[in-house]
Amino acid sequence: TVDGARITEADINSCIKNYKKNISEIIKRDSVVTMGVDIGKWLHVEIDEWNNEGIPKVIYEDKVINFEDLDVLMKEYGVNFAVVDSQPERRKAYEFACRFWGIVKLCFYTRGINNKQIHINQEEEQSINVDRTSWLDASLSRFKSKTIQLPINLSYEYKKHIQALVRCYEKDELGNPVGRYINIGDDHYAH
């Protein structure tokens, strides 16, 4: 067994509101819309509409097979900014980012980046480097603090992926405790 902090089904259920996902007509055109994509056998996609208080409302979560399907979603939902996992399909991810220059960034998890800082890779303008633990802390804390809105038709797969990451502590080279996330199942939607 794994001993650590994780998101529970009760945490997720407490964020469910009375609306349905995957309906692009419900978007307020003056709101900011973002998309996140995790790459695996499938492309797991989450699209969020953000209110003035900085609270995301999940308006789309599903998986697609081709990067060209992402083009359709970008246009249909009026995505203002997107972050895409850079691995394992870096070439296809880069081609997608180039089709939406300045709107889509490839994400690399790196060590040595402090807290929640985003570092733009100077060598490749289409990519950013982030600290994995800090960004997962920020993202997953929304479920505990109820500062994310989820649709009533949220998929079972989404719920399981959010619950699949467990925050544990290990010692760094100086013997100090350092938090990190381990996965106990598929975790694509958590990224």
PDB file of C-alpha atoms in Angstrom:
ATOM      1  CA  THR A   1       0.000   0.000   0.000  1.00  0.00           C
ATOM      2  CA  VAL A   2       0.969   3.614  -0.485  1.00  0.00           C
ATOM      3  CA  ASP A   3       0.827   5.987   2.455  1.00  0.00           C
ATOM      4  CA  GLY A   4       0.352   9.602   1.360  1.00  0.00           C
ATOM      5  CA  ALA A   5      -2.100  12.362   0.500  1.00  0.00           C
ATOM      6  CA  ARG A   6      -4.431  11.877  -2.439  1.00  0.00           C
ATOM      7  CA  ILE A   7      -7.700  13.164  -3.843  1.00  0.00           C
ATOM      8  CA  THR A   8     -10.740  11.121  -2.817  1.00  0.00           C
ATOM      9  CA  GLU A   9     -13.964  10.414  -4.657  1.00  0.00           C
ATOM     10  CA  ALA A  10     -15.739  12.590  -2.049  1.00  0.00           C
ATOM     11  CA  ASP A  11     -13.401  15.491  -2.932  1.00  0.00           C
ATOM     12  CA  ILE A  12     -14.283  15.100  -6.600  1.00  0.00           C
ATOM     13  CA  ASN A  13     -18.023  14.707  -5.993  1.00  0.00           C
ATOM     14  CA  SER A  14     -18.098  17.884  -3.896  1.00  0.00           C
ATOM     15  CA  CYS A  15     -16.951  19.842  -6.984  1.00  0.00           C
ATOM     16  CA  ILE A  16     -19.710  18.543  -9.295  1.00  0.00           C
ATOM     17  CA  LYS A  17     -22.153  21.243 -10.423  1.00  0.00           C
ATOM     18  CA  ASN A  18     -25.417  21.148 -12.372  1.00  0.00           C
ATOM     19  CA  TYR A  19     -24.184  21.405 -15.980  1.00  0.00           C
ATOM     20  CA  LYS A  20     -23.059  19.012 -18.703  1.00  0.00           C
ATOM     21  CA  LYS A  21     -19.664  18.817 -20.402  1.00  0.00           C
ATOM     22  CA  ASN A  22     -18.828  18.694 -24.100  1.00  0.00           C
ATOM     23  CA  ILE A  23     -21.275  21.431 -25.129  1.00  0.00           C
ATOM     24  CA  SER A  24     -19.247  24.199 -26.768  1.00  0.00           C
ATOM     25  CA  GLU A  25     -22.264  26.524 -27.058  1.00  0.00           C
ATOM     26  CA  ILE A  26     -22.273  27.142 -23.276  1.00  0.00           C
ATOM     27  CA  ILE A  27     -18.986  29.049 -23.317  1.00  0.00           C
ATOM     28  CA  LYS A  28     -19.165  32.743 -22.510  1.00  0.00           C
ATOM     29  CA  ARG A  29     -17.218  34.349 -25.313  1.00  0.00           C
ATOM     30  CA  ASP A  30     -15.604  36.878 -22.974  1.00  0.00           C
ATOM     31  CA  SER A  31     -14.076  34.162 -20.783  1.00  0.00           C
ATOM     32  CA  VAL A  32     -10.631  32.600 -21.003  1.00  0.00           C
ATOM     33  CA  VAL A  33     -10.595  29.017 -22.279  1.00  0.00           C
ATOM     34  CA  THR A  34      -7.604  26.723 -21.783  1.00  0.00           C
ATOM     35  CA  MET A  35      -6.800  23.190 -22.905  1.00  0.00           C
ATOM     36  CA  GLY A  36      -4.445  20.609 -21.428  1.00  0.00           C
ATOM     37  CA  VAL A  37      -3.389  17.447 -23.275  1.00  0.00           C
ATOM     38  CA  ASP A  38      -1.551  14.427 -21.890  1.00  0.00           C
ATOM     39  CA  ILE A  39      -0.049  12.129 -24.498  1.00  0.00           C
ATOM     40  CA  GLY A  40      -0.160   8.357 -24.266  1.00  0.00           C
ATOM     41  CA  LYS A  41      -1.853   5.730 -26.397  1.00  0.00           C
ATOM     42  CA  TRP A  42      -4.689   8.257 -26.454  1.00  0.00           C
ATOM     43  CA  LEU A  43      -4.598  12.036 -26.211  1.00  0.00           C
ATOM     44  CA  HIS A  44      -6.407  12.836 -22.956  1.00  0.00           C
ATOM     45  CA  VAL A  45      -7.897  16.327 -23.210  1.00  0.00           C
ATOM     46  CA  GLU A  46      -9.365  18.716 -20.649  1.00  0.00           C
ATOM     47  CA  ILE A  47     -10.794  22.095 -21.667  1.00  0.00           C
ATOM     48  CA  ASP A  48     -11.600  24.641 -18.965  1.00  0.00           C
ATOM     49  CA  GLU A  49     -13.471  27.919 -18.968  1.00  0.00           C
ATOM     50  CA  TRP A  50     -12.142  30.339 -16.320  1.00  0.00           C
ATOM     51  CA  ASN A  51     -14.274  32.816 -14.385  1.00  0.00           C
ATOM     52  CA  ASN A  52     -13.136  36.219 -13.080  1.00  0.00           C
ATOM     53  CA  GLU A  53     -12.140  34.683  -9.730  1.00  0.00           C
ATOM     54  CA  GLY A  54      -9.708  32.287 -11.429  1.00  0.00           C
ATOM     55  CA  ILE A  55     -11.866  29.195 -10.911  1.00  0.00           C
ATOM     56  CA  PRO A  56     -11.845  26.689 -13.771  1.00  0.00           C
ATOM     57  CA  LYS A  57     -15.017  25.033 -15.027  1.00  0.00           C
ATOM     58  CA  VAL A  58     -14.327  21.765 -16.867  1.00  0.00           C
ATOM     59  CA  ILE A  59     -16.353  22.052 -20.070  1.00  0.00           C
ATOM     60  CA  TYR A  60     -14.753  19.173 -21.964  1.00  0.00           C
ATOM     61  CA  GLU A  61     -12.889  16.041 -20.896  1.00  0.00           C
ATOM     62  CA  ASP A  62     -12.425  13.136 -23.228  1.00  0.00           C
ATOM     63  CA  LYS A  63      -9.779  11.389 -25.238  1.00  0.00           C
ATOM     64  CA  VAL A  64      -9.006  11.542 -28.938  1.00  0.00           C
ATOM     65  CA  ILE A  65      -6.687   9.442 -31.072  1.00  0.00           C
ATOM     66  CA  ASN A  66      -5.149  11.973 -33.483  1.00  0.00           C
ATOM     67  CA  PHE A  67      -3.453  15.332 -33.059  1.00  0.00           C
ATOM     68  CA  GLU A  68      -5.626  16.666 -35.882  1.00  0.00           C
ATOM     69  CA  ASP A  69      -8.639  16.091 -33.597  1.00  0.00           C
ATOM     70  CA  LEU A  70      -7.085  18.667 -31.271  1.00  0.00           C
ATOM     71  CA  ASP A  71      -7.265  21.254 -34.075  1.00  0.00           C
ATOM     72  CA  VAL A  72     -11.046  20.809 -34.203  1.00  0.00           C
ATOM     73  CA  LEU A  73     -11.363  21.186 -30.418  1.00  0.00           C
ATOM     74  CA  MET A  74      -9.178  24.328 -30.415  1.00  0.00           C
ATOM     75  CA  LYS A  75     -11.519  25.993 -32.910  1.00  0.00           C
ATOM     76  CA  GLU A  76     -14.821  24.626 -31.581  1.00  0.00           C
ATOM     77  CA  TYR A  77     -14.150  25.718 -28.000  1.00  0.00           C
ATOM     78  CA  GLY A  78     -12.272  28.919 -28.843  1.00  0.00           C
ATOM     79  CA  VAL A  79      -9.191  27.903 -26.844  1.00  0.00           C
ATOM     80  CA  ASN A  80      -7.029  30.892 -25.867  1.00  0.00           C
ATOM     81  CA  PHE A  81      -4.055  28.890 -24.547  1.00  0.00           C
ATOM     82  CA  ALA A  82      -3.056  25.220 -24.447  1.00  0.00           C
ATOM     83  CA  VAL A  83      -0.320  23.144 -22.834  1.00  0.00           C
ATOM     84  CA  VAL A  84       0.549  19.754 -24.309  1.00  0.00           C
ATOM     85  CA  ASP A  85       2.700  17.000 -22.841  1.00  0.00           C
ATOM     86  CA  SER A  86       5.908  16.905 -24.861  1.00  0.00           C
ATOM     87  CA  GLN A  87       6.466  13.145 -24.602  1.00  0.00           C
ATOM     88  CA  PRO A  88       6.351  10.545 -26.072  1.00  0.00           C
ATOM     89  CA  GLU A  89       5.107  12.054 -29.377  1.00  0.00           C
ATOM     90  CA  ARG A  90       7.326  15.133 -29.412  1.00  0.00           C
ATOM     91  CA  ARG A  91       7.314  15.563 -33.201  1.00  0.00           C
ATOM     92  CA  LYS A  92       3.513  15.412 -33.465  1.00  0.00           C
ATOM     93  CA  ALA A  93       3.120  17.658 -30.411  1.00  0.00           C
ATOM     94  CA  TYR A  94       5.536  20.189 -31.919  1.00  0.00           C
ATOM     95  CA  GLU A  95       3.674  20.151 -35.254  1.00  0.00           C
ATOM     96  CA  PHE A  96       0.431  20.845 -33.368  1.00  0.00           C
ATOM     97  CA  ALA A  97       2.082  23.719 -31.470  1.00  0.00           C
ATOM     98  CA  CYS A  98       3.336  25.184 -34.745  1.00  0.00           C
ATOM     99  CA  ARG A  99      -0.196  25.119 -36.198  1.00  0.00           C
ATOM    100  CA  PHE A 100      -1.269  27.290 -33.238  1.00  0.00           C
ATOM    101  CA  TRP A 101       1.905  29.365 -32.848  1.00  0.00           C
ATOM    102  CA  GLY A 102       2.017  31.309 -29.593  1.00  0.00           C
ATOM    103  CA  ILE A 103      -1.159  29.645 -28.264  1.00  0.00           C
ATOM    104  CA  VAL A 104       0.120  26.089 -27.697  1.00  0.00           C
ATOM    105  CA  LYS A 105       3.204  25.250 -25.614  1.00  0.00           C
ATOM    106  CA  LEU A 106       4.925  21.893 -25.126  1.00  0.00           C
ATOM    107  CA  CYS A 107       5.437  21.052 -21.449  1.00  0.00           C
ATOM    108  CA  PHE A 108       8.590  19.487 -20.043  1.00  0.00           C
ATOM    109  CA  TYR A 109       8.807  18.415 -16.406  1.00  0.00           C
ATOM    110  CA  THR A 110      12.242  19.358 -15.127  1.00  0.00           C
ATOM    111  CA  ARG A 111      14.124  19.375 -11.837  1.00  0.00           C
ATOM    112  CA  GLY A 112      15.674  22.443 -10.327  1.00  0.00           C
ATOM    113  CA  ILE A 113      12.872  24.864 -11.092  1.00  0.00           C
ATOM    114  CA  ASN A 114      11.710  26.711  -7.997  1.00  0.00           C
ATOM    115  CA  ASN A 115       8.092  26.493  -6.943  1.00  0.00           C
ATOM    116  CA  LYS A 116       5.461  27.439  -9.503  1.00  0.00           C
ATOM    117  CA  GLN A 117       7.722  29.289 -11.901  1.00  0.00           C
ATOM    118  CA  ILE A 118       7.360  28.652 -15.590  1.00  0.00           C
ATOM    119  CA  HIS A 119      10.560  28.832 -17.574  1.00  0.00           C
ATOM    120  CA  ILE A 120      10.311  29.429 -21.287  1.00  0.00           C
ATOM    121  CA  ASN A 121      12.897  27.399 -23.099  1.00  0.00           C
ATOM    122  CA  GLN A 122      14.989  29.900 -25.057  1.00  0.00           C
ATOM    123  CA  GLU A 123      16.131  27.252 -27.527  1.00  0.00           C
ATOM    124  CA  GLU A 124      12.619  26.289 -28.504  1.00  0.00           C
ATOM    125  CA  GLU A 125      10.044  29.050 -28.225  1.00  0.00           C
ATOM    126  CA  GLN A 126       7.205  26.553 -28.301  1.00  0.00           C
ATOM    127  CA  SER A 127       8.078  24.890 -24.984  1.00  0.00           C
ATOM    128  CA  ILE A 128       7.965  25.553 -21.241  1.00  0.00           C
ATOM    129  CA  ASN A 129       9.643  23.815 -18.315  1.00  0.00           C
ATOM    130  CA  VAL A 130       7.793  23.361 -15.021  1.00  0.00           C
ATOM    131  CA  ASP A 131       8.412  21.653 -11.698  1.00  0.00           C
ATOM    132  CA  ARG A 132       6.161  18.558 -11.671  1.00  0.00           C
ATOM    133  CA  THR A 133       5.414  18.476  -7.932  1.00  0.00           C
ATOM    134  CA  SER A 134       4.618  22.188  -7.630  1.00  0.00           C
ATOM    135  CA  TRP A 135       2.292  22.173 -10.600  1.00  0.00           C
ATOM    136  CA  LEU A 136       0.503  19.013  -9.492  1.00  0.00           C
ATOM    137  CA  ASP A 137       0.133  20.590  -6.017  1.00  0.00           C
ATOM    138  CA  ALA A 138      -1.519  23.644  -7.563  1.00  0.00           C
ATOM    139  CA  SER A 139      -3.744  21.624  -9.877  1.00  0.00           C
ATOM    140  CA  LEU A 140      -4.863  18.917  -7.459  1.00  0.00           C
ATOM    141  CA  SER A 141      -5.403  21.299  -4.531  1.00  0.00           C
ATOM    142  CA  ARG A 142      -8.448  22.646  -6.405  1.00  0.00           C
ATOM    143  CA  PHE A 143     -10.312  19.429  -5.624  1.00  0.00           C
ATOM    144  CA  LYS A 144      -9.654  19.735  -1.881  1.00  0.00           C
ATOM    145  CA  SER A 145     -10.467  23.465  -1.770  1.00  0.00           C
ATOM    146  CA  LYS A 146     -13.479  23.056  -4.109  1.00  0.00           C
ATOM    147  CA  THR A 147     -12.116  25.687  -6.484  1.00  0.00           C
ATOM    148  CA  ILE A 148     -12.839  23.695  -9.628  1.00  0.00           C
ATOM    149  CA  GLN A 149     -16.251  23.067 -11.185  1.00  0.00           C
ATOM    150  CA  LEU A 150     -16.981  19.641 -12.633  1.00  0.00           C
ATOM    151  CA  PRO A 151     -19.902  18.549 -14.864  1.00  0.00           C
ATOM    152  CA  ILE A 152     -22.609  16.131 -13.782  1.00  0.00           C
ATOM    153  CA  ASN A 153     -21.628  13.794 -16.636  1.00  0.00           C
ATOM    154  CA  LEU A 154     -17.962  13.590 -15.585  1.00  0.00           C
ATOM    155  CA  SER A 155     -16.425  10.327 -16.789  1.00  0.00           C
ATOM    156  CA  TYR A 156     -15.484   7.511 -14.444  1.00  0.00           C
ATOM    157  CA  GLU A 157     -12.048   7.476 -16.108  1.00  0.00           C
ATOM    158  CA  TYR A 158     -11.465  11.155 -15.194  1.00  0.00           C
ATOM    159  CA  LYS A 159     -12.323  10.483 -11.556  1.00  0.00           C
ATOM    160  CA  LYS A 160      -9.974   7.500 -11.384  1.00  0.00           C
ATOM    161  CA  HIS A 161      -7.088   9.393 -13.014  1.00  0.00           C
ATOM    162  CA  ILE A 162      -7.405  12.278 -10.543  1.00  0.00           C
ATOM    163  CA  GLN A 163      -7.280   9.782  -7.666  1.00  0.00           C
ATOM    164  CA  ALA A 164      -4.273   7.921  -9.104  1.00  0.00           C
ATOM    165  CA  LEU A 165      -1.617  10.356  -7.859  1.00  0.00           C
ATOM    166  CA  VAL A 166      -0.383  10.143  -4.280  1.00  0.00           C
ATOM    167  CA  ARG A 167       1.837  12.794  -2.687  1.00  0.00           C
ATOM    168  CA  CYS A 168       4.664  11.170  -0.726  1.00  0.00           C
ATOM    169  CA  TYR A 169       7.862  12.409   0.907  1.00  0.00           C
ATOM    170  CA  GLU A 170      11.410  11.250   0.469  1.00  0.00           C
ATOM    171  CA  LYS A 171      14.762  12.646   1.599  1.00  0.00           C
ATOM    172  CA  ASP A 172      16.849  14.800  -0.722  1.00  0.00           C
ATOM    173  CA  GLU A 173      20.658  14.647  -0.908  1.00  0.00           C
ATOM    174  CA  LEU A 174      20.855  16.782   2.270  1.00  0.00           C
ATOM    175  CA  GLY A 175      18.400  14.634   4.209  1.00  0.00           C
ATOM    176  CA  ASN A 176      15.534  17.141   3.938  1.00  0.00           C
ATOM    177  CA  PRO A 177      12.014  15.840   3.232  1.00  0.00           C
ATOM    178  CA  VAL A 178      10.892  16.561  -0.328  1.00  0.00           C
ATOM    179  CA  GLY A 179       7.388  15.950  -1.672  1.00  0.00           C
ATOM    180  CA  ARG A 180       6.779  14.120  -4.919  1.00  0.00           C
ATOM    181  CA  TYR A 181       3.884  12.369  -6.607  1.00  0.00           C
ATOM    182  CA  ILE A 182       3.772   8.705  -7.486  1.00  0.00           C
ATOM    183  CA  ASN A 183       1.041   7.160  -9.555  1.00  0.00           C
ATOM    184  CA  ILE A 184      -0.911   4.096  -8.492  1.00  0.00           C
ATOM    185  CA  GLY A 185      -2.810   3.833 -11.772  1.00  0.00           C
ATOM    186  CA  ASP A 186      -3.395   5.716 -14.994  1.00  0.00           C
ATOM    187  CA  ASP A 187      -3.128   9.433 -14.271  1.00  0.00           C
ATOM    188  CA  HIS A 188      -3.461  11.158 -17.681  1.00  0.00           C
ATOM    189  CA  TYR A 189      -6.266  13.567 -16.715  1.00  0.00           C
ATOM    190  CA  ALA A 190      -4.347  14.646 -13.609  1.00  0.00           C
ATOM    191  CA  HIS A 191      -1.696  16.208 -15.847  1.00  0.00           C
TER     192      HIS A 191
END
